[in-house]
Coordinates of C-alpha atoms and ligand atoms in Angstrom, one line a residue:
M1 CA -212.8 73.2 19.3
V2 CA -209.4 74.1 18.0
E3 CA -207.8 71.3 19.9
T4 CA -210.2 68.8 18.4
S5 CA -209.5 69.9 14.8
S6 CA -205.8 69.9 15.4
A7 CA -206.0 66.5 17.0
A8 CA -208.0 65.3 14.0
R9 CA -205.4 66.8 11.7
G10 CA -202.6 65.1 13.6
A11 CA -204.5 61.8 13.3
A12 CA -204.9 62.2 9.6
R13 CA -201.3 62.9 9.2
R14 CA -200.3 60.0 11.3
L15 CA -202.5 57.8 9.2
A16 CA -200.9 59.0 6.0
L17 CA -197.5 58.4 7.5
L18 CA -198.5 54.9 8.5
V19 CA -199.7 54.2 5.0
L20 CA -196.4 55.3 3.7
A21 CA -194.4 53.4 6.4
A22 CA -196.3 50.2 5.7
G23 CA -195.3 50.4 2.0
I24 CA -199.0 49.9 1.1
A25 CA -198.9 52.6 -1.5
S26 CA -196.5 54.7 -3.5
P27 CA -196.0 58.3 -2.3
G28 CA -198.2 59.6 -5.1
A29 CA -201.0 57.3 -4.1
A30 CA -200.6 58.2 -0.4
H31 CA -200.9 61.8 -1.4
A32 CA -204.0 61.2 -3.4
A33 CA -205.5 59.5 -0.3
L34 CA -204.6 62.5 1.7
D35 CA -206.4 64.8 -0.8
A36 CA -209.4 62.6 -0.8
G37 CA -209.6 61.8 2.9
S38 CA -208.5 64.9 4.8
D39 CA -207.6 68.5 4.3
P40 CA -204.1 69.3 5.4
C41 CA -205.2 72.9 5.8
P42 CA -208.4 72.6 7.8
R43 CA -210.1 75.9 8.7
P44 CA -212.6 76.8 11.4
A45 CA -216.3 77.5 10.6
P46 CA -217.6 81.1 10.3
G47 CA -218.5 82.5 13.7
S48 CA -215.9 80.3 15.6
A49 CA -213.9 81.6 18.5
I50 CA -210.5 82.6 17.3
A51 CA -207.4 80.6 18.3
E52 CA -204.0 82.1 18.5
P53 CA -201.3 80.8 16.2
K54 CA -198.9 78.5 18.1
D55 CA -195.9 80.5 19.5
L56 CA -192.4 79.2 18.7
R57 CA -189.7 81.0 20.8
S58 CA -186.0 81.0 20.4
V59 CA -184.0 79.1 23.1
D60 CA -180.5 80.3 24.0
G61 CA -180.5 82.6 21.0
V62 CA -181.6 80.0 18.4
L63 CA -185.0 79.2 16.9
D64 CA -184.9 76.0 14.9
V65 CA -188.1 75.4 12.9
E66 CA -189.3 72.6 10.6
L67 CA -192.0 74.0 8.4
S68 CA -193.8 72.4 5.5
V69 CA -196.1 74.0 3.0
H70 CA -199.2 72.2 1.8
N71 CA -202.1 72.8 -0.5
H72 CA -205.5 71.3 -1.1
R73 CA -208.3 71.8 -3.5
E74 CA -211.6 72.5 -1.7
G75 CA -215.0 71.4 -2.8
D76 CA -215.7 74.8 -4.4
G77 CA -212.6 74.6 -6.5
S78 CA -210.5 77.1 -4.5
I79 CA -207.0 76.0 -3.5
R80 CA -206.0 76.3 0.1
Y81 CA -202.3 76.7 1.1
C82 CA -200.9 76.3 4.6
Y83 CA -197.7 76.1 6.6
L84 CA -197.6 73.2 9.0
L85 CA -195.3 72.2 11.9
P86 CA -194.6 68.5 12.4
D87 CA -197.3 68.4 15.1
G88 CA -199.9 69.7 12.6
A89 CA -200.1 73.2 14.0
E90 CA -200.8 75.7 11.3
A91 CA -199.0 79.1 10.5
P92 CA -197.0 79.4 13.8
T93 CA -195.8 82.7 15.1
L94 CA -192.0 82.8 15.1
R95 CA -190.7 84.7 18.1
L96 CA -187.1 85.9 18.2
K97 CA -185.0 88.5 19.9
P98 CA -182.6 90.9 18.2
G99 CA -179.4 89.0 17.6
D100 CA -181.0 85.6 17.6
L101 CA -180.4 83.0 14.9
L102 CA -183.3 81.6 12.9
I103 CA -182.8 78.2 11.3
L104 CA -185.9 77.2 9.3
H105 CA -186.2 74.0 7.2
L106 CA -188.8 74.5 4.6
K107 CA -190.3 71.4 3.0
N108 CA -192.3 71.8 -0.2
E109 CA -195.3 69.5 0.0
L110 CA -197.3 71.2 -2.7
S111 CA -199.0 69.1 -5.2
A112 CA -200.0 69.9 -8.8
V113 CA -203.7 70.6 -8.1
E114 CA -203.8 72.7 -11.2
P115 CA -201.8 72.4 -14.4
D116 CA -198.5 74.2 -13.8
A117 CA -197.8 77.3 -15.7
V118 CA -194.0 77.7 -15.9
T119 CA -192.9 81.2 -16.6
A120 CA -189.2 81.0 -16.3
G121 CA -186.3 78.7 -15.7
S122 CA -186.2 75.2 -17.2
P123 CA -189.5 73.6 -18.2
V124 CA -189.5 71.1 -15.4
H125 CA -192.8 69.7 -14.0
A126 CA -193.2 68.0 -10.7
H127 CA -196.0 65.6 -10.1
G128 CA -197.3 65.4 -6.6
H129 CA -194.4 64.7 -4.3
V130 CA -192.3 62.8 -6.9
Q131 CA -189.4 64.6 -8.6
V132 CA -189.3 63.3 -12.2
H133 CA -186.2 65.0 -13.5
P134 CA -182.8 63.4 -13.0
K135 CA -180.9 66.5 -11.9
P136 CA -182.8 68.8 -9.6
P137 CA -181.8 72.4 -10.1
D138 CA -180.0 74.2 -7.2
P139 CA -182.9 75.9 -5.3
C140 CA -180.6 78.9 -4.9
M141 CA -180.3 79.3 -8.7
S142 CA -183.5 77.7 -9.8
G143 CA -185.6 80.8 -10.7
M144 CA -188.4 78.2 -11.3
M145 CA -191.8 79.9 -11.1
S146 CA -194.9 77.7 -10.9
L147 CA -197.9 77.1 -8.7
T148 CA -195.9 74.3 -6.9
A149 CA -192.7 76.1 -6.5
T150 CA -192.2 78.1 -3.3
N151 CA -189.8 80.1 -1.2
L152 CA -190.0 82.5 1.8
H153 CA -189.8 86.2 2.2
F154 CA -189.3 87.6 5.7
H155 CA -191.3 90.8 5.2
G156 CA -189.8 93.8 7.0
L157 CA -186.5 92.2 8.3
T158 CA -183.3 93.9 7.3
V159 CA -181.4 90.6 6.6
P160 CA -179.2 90.2 3.5
P161 CA -180.9 89.5 0.2
I162 CA -178.9 86.3 -0.4
C163 CA -179.8 82.7 -0.8
H164 CA -180.7 80.9 2.5
Q165 CA -181.5 84.4 4.0
D166 CA -184.1 86.7 2.3
E167 CA -183.6 86.2 -1.4
V168 CA -186.8 85.7 -3.5
I169 CA -185.8 86.2 -7.2
K170 CA -183.7 83.1 -7.8
T171 CA -184.6 81.0 -4.7
S172 CA -187.2 78.4 -5.6
V173 CA -187.9 75.1 -3.8
Q174 CA -189.6 72.3 -5.7
P175 CA -191.8 69.5 -4.5
G176 CA -189.5 66.5 -3.9
D177 CA -186.5 68.7 -3.0
P178 CA -185.1 68.0 0.5
P179 CA -186.0 70.6 3.1
F180 CA -184.5 73.9 2.2
E181 CA -182.6 75.6 5.0
Y182 CA -183.1 79.3 5.8
R183 CA -180.4 80.4 8.2
F184 CA -179.8 84.0 9.3
R185 CA -179.3 86.2 12.3
I186 CA -181.8 88.8 13.3
P187 CA -179.9 92.1 13.3
A188 CA -179.1 93.4 16.8
D189 CA -180.8 96.7 15.9
E190 CA -183.9 95.2 14.3
P191 CA -186.8 97.2 15.8
P192 CA -189.0 95.1 18.0
G193 CA -192.5 94.4 16.6
L194 CA -194.6 92.5 14.2
Y195 CA -193.1 91.1 10.9
W196 CA -194.3 88.2 8.8
Y197 CA -193.3 85.4 6.4
H198 CA -195.0 84.4 3.1
P199 CA -194.0 82.9 -0.3
H200 CA -192.7 85.2 -3.0
I201 CA -192.7 83.3 -6.3
H202 CA -193.2 85.8 -9.1
G203 CA -196.4 85.2 -10.9
F204 CA -197.8 82.9 -8.2
S205 CA -197.5 84.9 -5.0
K206 CA -201.2 85.8 -5.0
A207 CA -202.4 82.2 -5.4
Q208 CA -200.3 81.0 -2.5
V209 CA -201.0 83.9 -0.1
I210 CA -204.7 84.1 -0.8
G211 CA -204.8 80.4 -0.2
G212 CA -203.5 81.1 3.3
A213 CA -199.7 80.7 3.1
S214 CA -198.6 83.3 5.7
G215 CA -197.6 83.6 9.3
A216 CA -196.5 86.2 11.8
L217 CA -192.9 86.8 13.1
V218 CA -192.4 88.8 16.2
I219 CA -189.2 90.5 17.2
E220 CA -189.5 90.6 21.0
G221 CA -188.9 93.6 23.1
I222 CA -191.5 96.2 22.3
E223 CA -192.0 96.8 26.0
R224 CA -188.3 97.8 26.1
A225 CA -189.1 100.6 23.6
N226 CA -192.3 101.5 25.4
P227 CA -192.3 100.6 29.1
T228 CA -196.1 101.3 29.4
L229 CA -196.5 97.9 27.7
A230 CA -194.5 95.9 30.3
G231 CA -196.5 92.9 31.5
L232 CA -199.5 93.4 29.1
P233 CA -201.1 90.3 27.7
E234 CA -200.6 90.3 24.0
R235 CA -202.3 88.6 21.0
V236 CA -201.5 88.1 17.4
L237 CA -204.4 88.7 14.9
V238 CA -203.6 87.6 11.3
I239 CA -206.2 89.0 8.8
R240 CA -206.2 87.2 5.5
D241 CA -208.4 87.5 2.4
Q242 CA -209.8 84.6 0.3
D243 CA -212.1 84.0 -2.6
L244 CA -215.8 84.6 -1.8
Q245 CA -217.5 81.6 -0.2
N246 CA -220.9 82.8 -1.5
P247 CA -220.1 84.6 -4.7
D248 CA -223.6 84.4 -6.0
A249 CA -225.5 85.5 -2.9
P250 CA -227.3 88.8 -3.0
P251 CA -226.2 91.4 -0.4
S252 CA -227.7 91.2 3.1
K253 CA -231.2 92.7 3.4
S254 CA -229.8 94.9 6.2
E255 CA -227.7 96.8 3.6
P256 CA -229.0 99.7 1.5
V257 CA -229.6 98.8 -2.1
V258 CA -226.4 99.3 -4.1
P259 CA -227.2 100.6 -7.6
R260 CA -224.1 99.4 -9.4
M261 CA -222.3 96.1 -9.3
M262 CA -219.6 95.5 -11.9
I263 CA -217.2 92.6 -12.2
D264 CA -213.7 93.6 -13.1
R265 CA -211.3 91.6 -15.3
D266 CA -210.2 89.5 -12.4
G267 CA -213.7 88.4 -11.8
D268 CA -213.9 90.5 -8.6
S269 CA -216.5 93.0 -7.8
A270 CA -215.3 96.5 -8.8
N271 CA -215.4 99.4 -6.4
N272 CA -218.9 100.9 -6.3
G273 CA -217.9 103.7 -4.0
T274 CA -220.9 103.1 -1.6
G275 CA -219.2 101.2 1.3
F276 CA -221.7 98.4 0.7
G277 CA -222.3 95.5 -1.7
K278 CA -220.3 92.5 -2.6
P279 CA -216.6 92.6 -1.6
A280 CA -213.9 91.5 -4.0
K281 CA -212.7 89.0 -1.3
D282 CA -213.9 87.6 2.0
L283 CA -211.7 88.2 5.0
S284 CA -210.7 85.8 7.8
V285 CA -209.3 86.4 11.3
N286 CA -206.8 83.8 12.5
F287 CA -208.4 81.6 9.7
V288 CA -212.0 82.1 11.0
P289 CA -213.7 83.2 7.8
V290 CA -216.1 86.2 7.9
P291 CA -218.0 85.5 4.7
Y292 CA -220.2 87.8 2.6
P293 CA -223.1 88.5 2.6
D294 CA -223.9 88.5 6.4
Y295 CA -220.3 88.7 7.8
P296 CA -220.8 86.6 10.9
P297 CA -217.9 87.8 13.0
A298 CA -215.3 85.6 14.6
S299 CA -215.6 85.6 18.4
L300 CA -213.4 86.2 21.4
V301 CA -213.9 86.6 25.1
M302 CA -211.9 89.1 27.2
K303 CA -212.0 90.1 30.8
P304 CA -214.1 93.3 31.1
G305 CA -212.0 96.5 30.7
E306 CA -208.8 94.5 30.3
R307 CA -205.9 96.1 28.4
Q308 CA -204.1 94.0 25.9
L309 CA -201.6 94.6 23.1
W310 CA -202.9 93.4 19.8
R311 CA -200.5 92.8 17.0
V312 CA -202.5 92.9 13.7
L313 CA -201.1 91.8 10.4
N314 CA -202.9 92.5 7.1
A315 CA -201.8 89.3 5.3
S316 CA -204.4 89.9 2.6
A317 CA -203.3 89.4 -1.0
I318 CA -205.3 92.4 -2.3
T319 CA -207.6 93.7 0.5
Y320 CA -207.1 97.0 2.3
L321 CA -208.2 97.3 5.9
N322 CA -209.4 100.3 7.9
L323 CA -209.8 99.0 11.4
A324 CA -212.0 100.5 14.1
W325 CA -213.0 99.2 17.6
L326 CA -216.6 99.9 18.5
F327 CA -218.7 99.7 21.7
N328 CA -222.4 100.0 20.9
R329 CA -221.4 101.3 17.4
A330 CA -219.3 104.1 18.9
P331 CA -215.6 104.1 17.9
Q332 CA -213.2 103.7 20.8
Q333 CA -209.6 104.8 21.0
L334 CA -206.9 102.5 20.0
G335 CA -203.4 103.2 21.4
I336 CA -201.1 102.7 18.5
V337 CA -197.5 101.8 19.6
G338 CA -196.0 100.4 16.4
I339 CA -196.4 100.3 12.7
D340 CA -194.7 97.8 10.3
G341 CA -192.7 96.5 13.2
V342 CA -191.3 99.8 14.3
P343 CA -192.1 101.4 17.7
L344 CA -193.5 104.9 17.8
N345 CA -190.5 106.4 19.5
R346 CA -187.9 105.2 17.0
N347 CA -187.1 108.9 16.2
G348 CA -185.6 109.3 19.7
N349 CA -188.8 110.8 21.2
P350 CA -189.3 109.8 24.8
A351 CA -190.5 106.4 25.5
N352 CA -194.2 105.8 26.3
A353 CA -195.2 107.3 22.9
I354 CA -198.8 106.2 22.2
E355 CA -200.9 107.6 19.4
W356 CA -204.6 107.4 20.3
R357 CA -206.7 107.0 17.1
D358 CA -210.2 105.8 16.5
H359 CA -209.3 104.0 13.2
I360 CA -206.2 102.8 11.4
G361 CA -205.7 102.0 7.8
L362 CA -203.6 99.0 6.8
P363 CA -202.6 98.2 3.2
P364 CA -201.9 94.6 2.3
G365 CA -198.6 93.6 3.9
A366 CA -198.7 96.3 6.7
R367 CA -198.9 95.8 10.4
V368 CA -200.1 97.7 13.4
E369 CA -199.6 97.1 17.1
F370 CA -202.0 98.8 19.5
I371 CA -203.4 98.8 23.1
V372 CA -207.0 97.8 23.1
T373 CA -209.3 98.0 26.1
G374 CA -212.0 95.3 26.6
P375 CA -215.6 96.4 26.8
P376 CA -217.2 96.9 30.2
A377 CA -218.7 94.0 32.0
G378 CA -221.9 92.8 30.4
S379 CA -221.4 94.6 27.1
S380 CA -219.7 93.7 23.9
A381 CA -217.4 95.2 21.3
L382 CA -216.7 94.8 17.6
L383 CA -213.5 95.0 15.6
V384 CA -214.6 96.2 12.2
T385 CA -213.0 97.2 9.0
R386 CA -214.6 100.3 7.5
T387 CA -214.9 100.7 3.7
V388 CA -211.8 101.7 1.8
D389 CA -212.3 103.7 -1.4
T390 CA -209.8 101.9 -3.7
G391 CA -210.6 104.2 -6.7
Q392 CA -212.5 103.8 -9.9
G393 CA -210.2 101.0 -11.1
G394 CA -210.0 99.3 -7.6
E395 CA -211.9 96.4 -6.0
N396 CA -215.0 96.8 -3.8
D397 CA -213.9 96.8 -0.1
P398 CA -217.1 97.4 1.9
N399 CA -217.8 97.9 5.7
R400 CA -217.8 94.7 7.6
A401 CA -217.4 93.3 11.1
L402 CA -214.5 91.0 11.7
L403 CA -214.4 90.1 15.4
A404 CA -217.1 90.2 18.2
V405 CA -215.7 90.5 21.7
T406 CA -217.8 89.6 24.8
T407 CA -216.6 89.7 28.4
A408 CA -216.3 87.2 31.2
H409 CA -214.5 87.7 34.5
D410 CA -212.9 84.3 34.1
A411 CA -212.0 84.8 30.4
P412 CA -208.7 83.0 29.6
E413 CA -205.6 85.2 29.2
P414 CA -203.9 85.3 25.8
Q415 CA -201.1 82.7 25.6
S416 CA -198.3 85.3 25.6
T417 CA -197.6 88.2 28.0
L418 CA -195.0 90.9 27.4
A419 CA -192.0 90.8 29.7
S420 CA -192.0 93.1 32.7
S421 CA -188.3 93.8 32.5
L422 CA -187.7 97.4 31.6
T423 CA -184.2 97.2 30.3
P424 CA -184.3 100.0 27.6
L425 CA -183.4 99.2 24.1
P426 CA -180.0 100.4 23.0
A427 CA -180.2 103.6 20.8
P428 CA -180.4 102.9 17.1
P429 CA -176.8 102.7 15.7
R430 CA -177.4 105.4 13.1
P431 CA -179.0 108.9 13.3
W432 CA -182.7 109.2 12.8
L433 CA -183.6 109.0 9.1
G434 CA -185.5 112.2 9.3
D435 CA -182.4 114.1 10.3
V436 CA -180.3 112.8 7.3
L437 CA -180.3 114.7 4.0
P438 CA -180.8 112.6 0.9
V439 CA -178.0 112.3 -1.6
R440 CA -180.4 112.2 -4.5
T441 CA -184.1 112.1 -5.4
R442 CA -185.7 109.6 -7.7
K443 CA -189.2 109.4 -9.0
L444 CA -191.1 106.2 -9.8
Y445 CA -194.6 105.7 -10.9
F446 CA -197.3 103.1 -10.8
S447 CA -199.3 102.7 -14.1
E448 CA -201.6 100.1 -15.8
K449 CA -202.3 99.4 -19.4
L450 CA -204.8 97.1 -21.2
K451 CA -202.9 94.4 -23.1
D452 CA -205.2 95.1 -26.0
P453 CA -206.0 98.8 -26.0
N454 CA -209.0 98.2 -28.3
N455 CA -210.5 95.6 -26.0
P456 CA -211.7 97.0 -22.6
N457 CA -212.1 93.4 -21.4
S458 CA -208.5 92.3 -22.1
A459 CA -206.1 91.6 -19.3
T460 CA -204.0 94.4 -17.7
D461 CA -200.3 94.9 -17.6
F462 CA -199.1 96.5 -14.3
Y463 CA -195.9 98.6 -14.1
I464 CA -193.7 100.4 -11.7
T465 CA -191.4 102.6 -13.7
V466 CA -188.5 104.8 -13.0
D467 CA -189.5 108.2 -14.4
G468 CA -188.1 108.6 -17.9
E469 CA -187.9 104.9 -18.6
T470 CA -190.3 102.9 -20.7
P471 CA -193.0 101.0 -18.7
T472 CA -192.1 97.3 -18.8
P473 CA -193.5 94.5 -16.7
F474 CA -191.0 92.9 -14.3
D475 CA -188.9 90.4 -16.2
P476 CA -187.8 87.6 -13.9
A477 CA -185.2 86.4 -16.4
S478 CA -183.4 89.8 -16.4
D479 CA -180.6 90.5 -14.0
V480 CA -180.4 94.2 -15.0
P481 CA -181.4 96.4 -12.1
N482 CA -183.8 99.2 -12.6
I483 CA -182.1 101.2 -9.9
I484 CA -178.6 101.1 -8.5
V485 CA -177.7 102.7 -5.2
K486 CA -174.7 102.7 -3.0
Q487 CA -174.7 101.2 0.5
G488 CA -174.5 104.1 3.0
D489 CA -176.7 106.4 1.0
V490 CA -180.0 107.9 2.0
E491 CA -182.3 108.8 -0.9
D492 CA -185.7 110.4 -1.4
W493 CA -188.1 108.5 -3.6
I494 CA -191.3 110.0 -4.9
I495 CA -193.8 107.3 -5.8
E496 CA -196.5 108.6 -8.1
N497 CA -199.8 106.8 -8.9
R498 CA -200.9 107.3 -12.5
S499 CA -203.6 104.7 -12.3
T500 CA -207.2 104.9 -11.0
E501 CA -206.8 102.5 -8.2
L502 CA -204.8 102.3 -4.9
H503 CA -201.4 100.6 -4.9
A504 CA -199.3 99.7 -1.9
F505 CA -195.6 100.4 -2.3
H506 CA -193.3 97.9 -0.6
I507 CA -189.6 97.4 -0.7
H508 CA -187.6 94.4 0.6
Q509 CA -184.8 94.7 3.1
I510 CA -185.3 98.3 4.3
H511 CA -187.7 100.5 6.1
F512 CA -188.4 104.1 4.9
L513 CA -189.8 107.3 6.4
L514 CA -193.0 108.7 4.9
L515 CA -192.4 112.5 4.4
N516 CA -195.3 113.5 2.3
W517 CA -198.6 111.9 1.6
S518 CA -200.6 113.2 -1.3
G519 CA -199.3 116.7 -1.0
T520 CA -199.5 116.9 2.9
P521 CA -196.2 116.9 4.8
V522 CA -196.1 114.3 7.6
D523 CA -193.7 113.9 10.5
E524 CA -194.0 110.3 11.6
P525 CA -192.0 109.0 14.7
F526 CA -191.6 105.5 13.2
L527 CA -190.7 103.9 9.9
R528 CA -192.7 101.9 7.4
D529 CA -192.0 99.1 4.9
T530 CA -195.4 99.3 3.0
V531 CA -197.3 102.4 2.2
N532 CA -200.6 103.2 0.5
V533 CA -200.2 105.4 -2.6
P534 CA -203.5 107.4 -3.4
Y535 CA -205.1 106.9 -6.7
Y536 CA -205.6 109.3 -9.7
N537 CA -209.2 110.2 -10.3
G538 CA -208.8 111.4 -13.8
R539 CA -209.4 115.1 -13.0
M540 CA -206.5 116.0 -10.8
L541 CA -203.9 118.5 -12.1
Q542 CA -201.1 116.3 -10.7
Y543 CA -200.8 112.6 -10.1
P544 CA -201.0 111.8 -6.4
S545 CA -197.8 110.7 -4.8
V546 CA -195.9 109.9 -1.6
R547 CA -192.4 111.0 -0.7
L548 CA -190.3 108.5 1.1
R549 CA -186.8 108.8 2.7
M550 CA -185.1 105.5 1.8
D551 CA -182.5 104.1 4.1
F552 CA -179.6 102.1 2.5
R553 CA -177.2 102.7 5.3
D554 CA -177.3 99.2 6.8
P555 CA -174.6 96.9 5.3
N556 CA -177.2 94.1 5.2
T557 CA -178.9 95.9 2.3
V558 CA -176.0 95.1 -0.1
G559 CA -177.2 92.9 -2.9
T560 CA -180.1 92.7 -5.4
F561 CA -183.7 92.7 -4.3
V562 CA -187.1 94.0 -5.3
Y563 CA -189.6 96.8 -4.7
H564 CA -193.2 96.2 -5.8
C565 CA -196.9 96.8 -5.2
H566 CA -198.1 94.6 -2.4
L567 CA -201.5 93.9 -4.1
L568 CA -200.2 90.6 -5.2
E569 CA -202.1 90.3 -8.4
H570 CA -200.4 93.6 -9.4
E571 CA -197.0 92.3 -8.4
D572 CA -197.6 89.0 -10.2
G573 CA -198.8 91.0 -13.2
G574 CA -195.5 92.8 -13.4
M575 CA -195.7 95.8 -11.0
M576 CA -192.2 95.1 -9.6
G577 CA -188.7 96.4 -10.1
L578 CA -185.1 95.3 -9.3
I579 CA -182.7 97.4 -7.2
R580 CA -179.0 96.7 -6.6
V581 CA -177.3 98.1 -3.6
E582 CA -173.6 98.2 -4.2
P583 CA -171.0 98.0 -1.5
A584 CA -169.9 101.3 -0.1
E585 CA -166.2 100.7 -0.9
P586 CA -165.3 99.5 -4.3
R587 CA -163.5 96.1 -4.2
M588 CA -159.7 96.3 -4.8
Ligands
CU601 CU1 -201.0 97.6 -6.9

């Protein structure tokens, strides 16, 4: 089924290229034909078998990728976005080893399917694929923010925040620009695990990501951190959210009656606290949608009782996940071996560390890697997400099934298998973060405010503020950092939530250690790059918070980058700040 659709996609693209080559039409007209005739971002039907994203592996230490980003307006008015390889494969998984070089040419093929809203930079408009201004701005200095501008963030990687590497504040590629080259080396000490790539244009991140612009990036070698994984079949699951396919449908009859259903200012259904009812967004698994109200799960066949490593990415724009693995409705143990790309023995604990849990929460942007065991012969299993209480001000995130797994003795193996070599990873180059004392402590807080305090239906401003400063939405035109730190330092940051909904704190370039979650000390043997910050319920004596040990020791962190809420409508709405990491030694 997947091969058919990818073949059809390839045929449509070849046809479009032929039209262009024959000079029958102008590029603009060819693009219009593409829009009318075929969808560059085709998606499987609900209930389909999931396909794995295509794997692209580095060869002789280099991975060279040509990636283009496309969009398309669907019949229901929603706009899909997708990353395509020249062969039409969508959202490939980039697989590299520590020390490898990634060269990625990003071609912006976005078209102006909606009127552009330019929030910064020069008021330049692109029409379709045609660049209309005489002097295109330097993509490194552009700062252009619009629905058709794009760039890439490599979420979780500790690569420098400079143009052509992992810089998202100024870097902006326009339609009509030549392919933009990303070129950087994966650090030799990058922990092996699951990372991801997505666009990061301030003000427009949500639109592009919720449309489907995201893909997985795997740093190979997790079996070197945890030899029990050697030789296991492995599979990448990318869970995305999207606007409801059936927004007007009543909830399924199998659900209890939900007394309250409110629509928030974004037009999404507000949290009703019941675990049921209309979700704010639908979810998809490897692009197979699981739409409200009946949630027909995507499907997969496994050999009975087979152990596999599943690498799960929450690439949702706003939706929290709380994953569980059920046999006959009974939760089964998942053997967690990595979070946010970092294996569980990163603290120097003996290898083979596995944490067996019957559920795992994943905020937007986070990843988990776990061992899953297939159901016994003749039975089936369900991967579900349990309801997440996002707070009074949050979105409704009900219980729903995602993936139904059946068994067959001749089920095909996943396309990738972990290496069986057991060469251990070298020890991390610096002491474990939990053993380093911070040089200072900072406090930041999430807050929200109605634009018009007298109108409860007015839009919301979103802030992340250094305690003591005045809350201000992120200003993309400002170069003034909110926080300045020195490379080599380790700091503790307390992130407080003064709003009545969950937020997901994320910072570029580094990982951090969670020390305290909502008043409870924790001792985690791995690092994170995204963490859920519990909401304020209006009655607590203190605002809830997390305490994080922030690691600025790596020289790759020098430069200016961002920290923000990974609920992208919050980030787009201003919940982002600027940090500058200054070199350890002052320049002479
Ligand atoms: Cu948020």
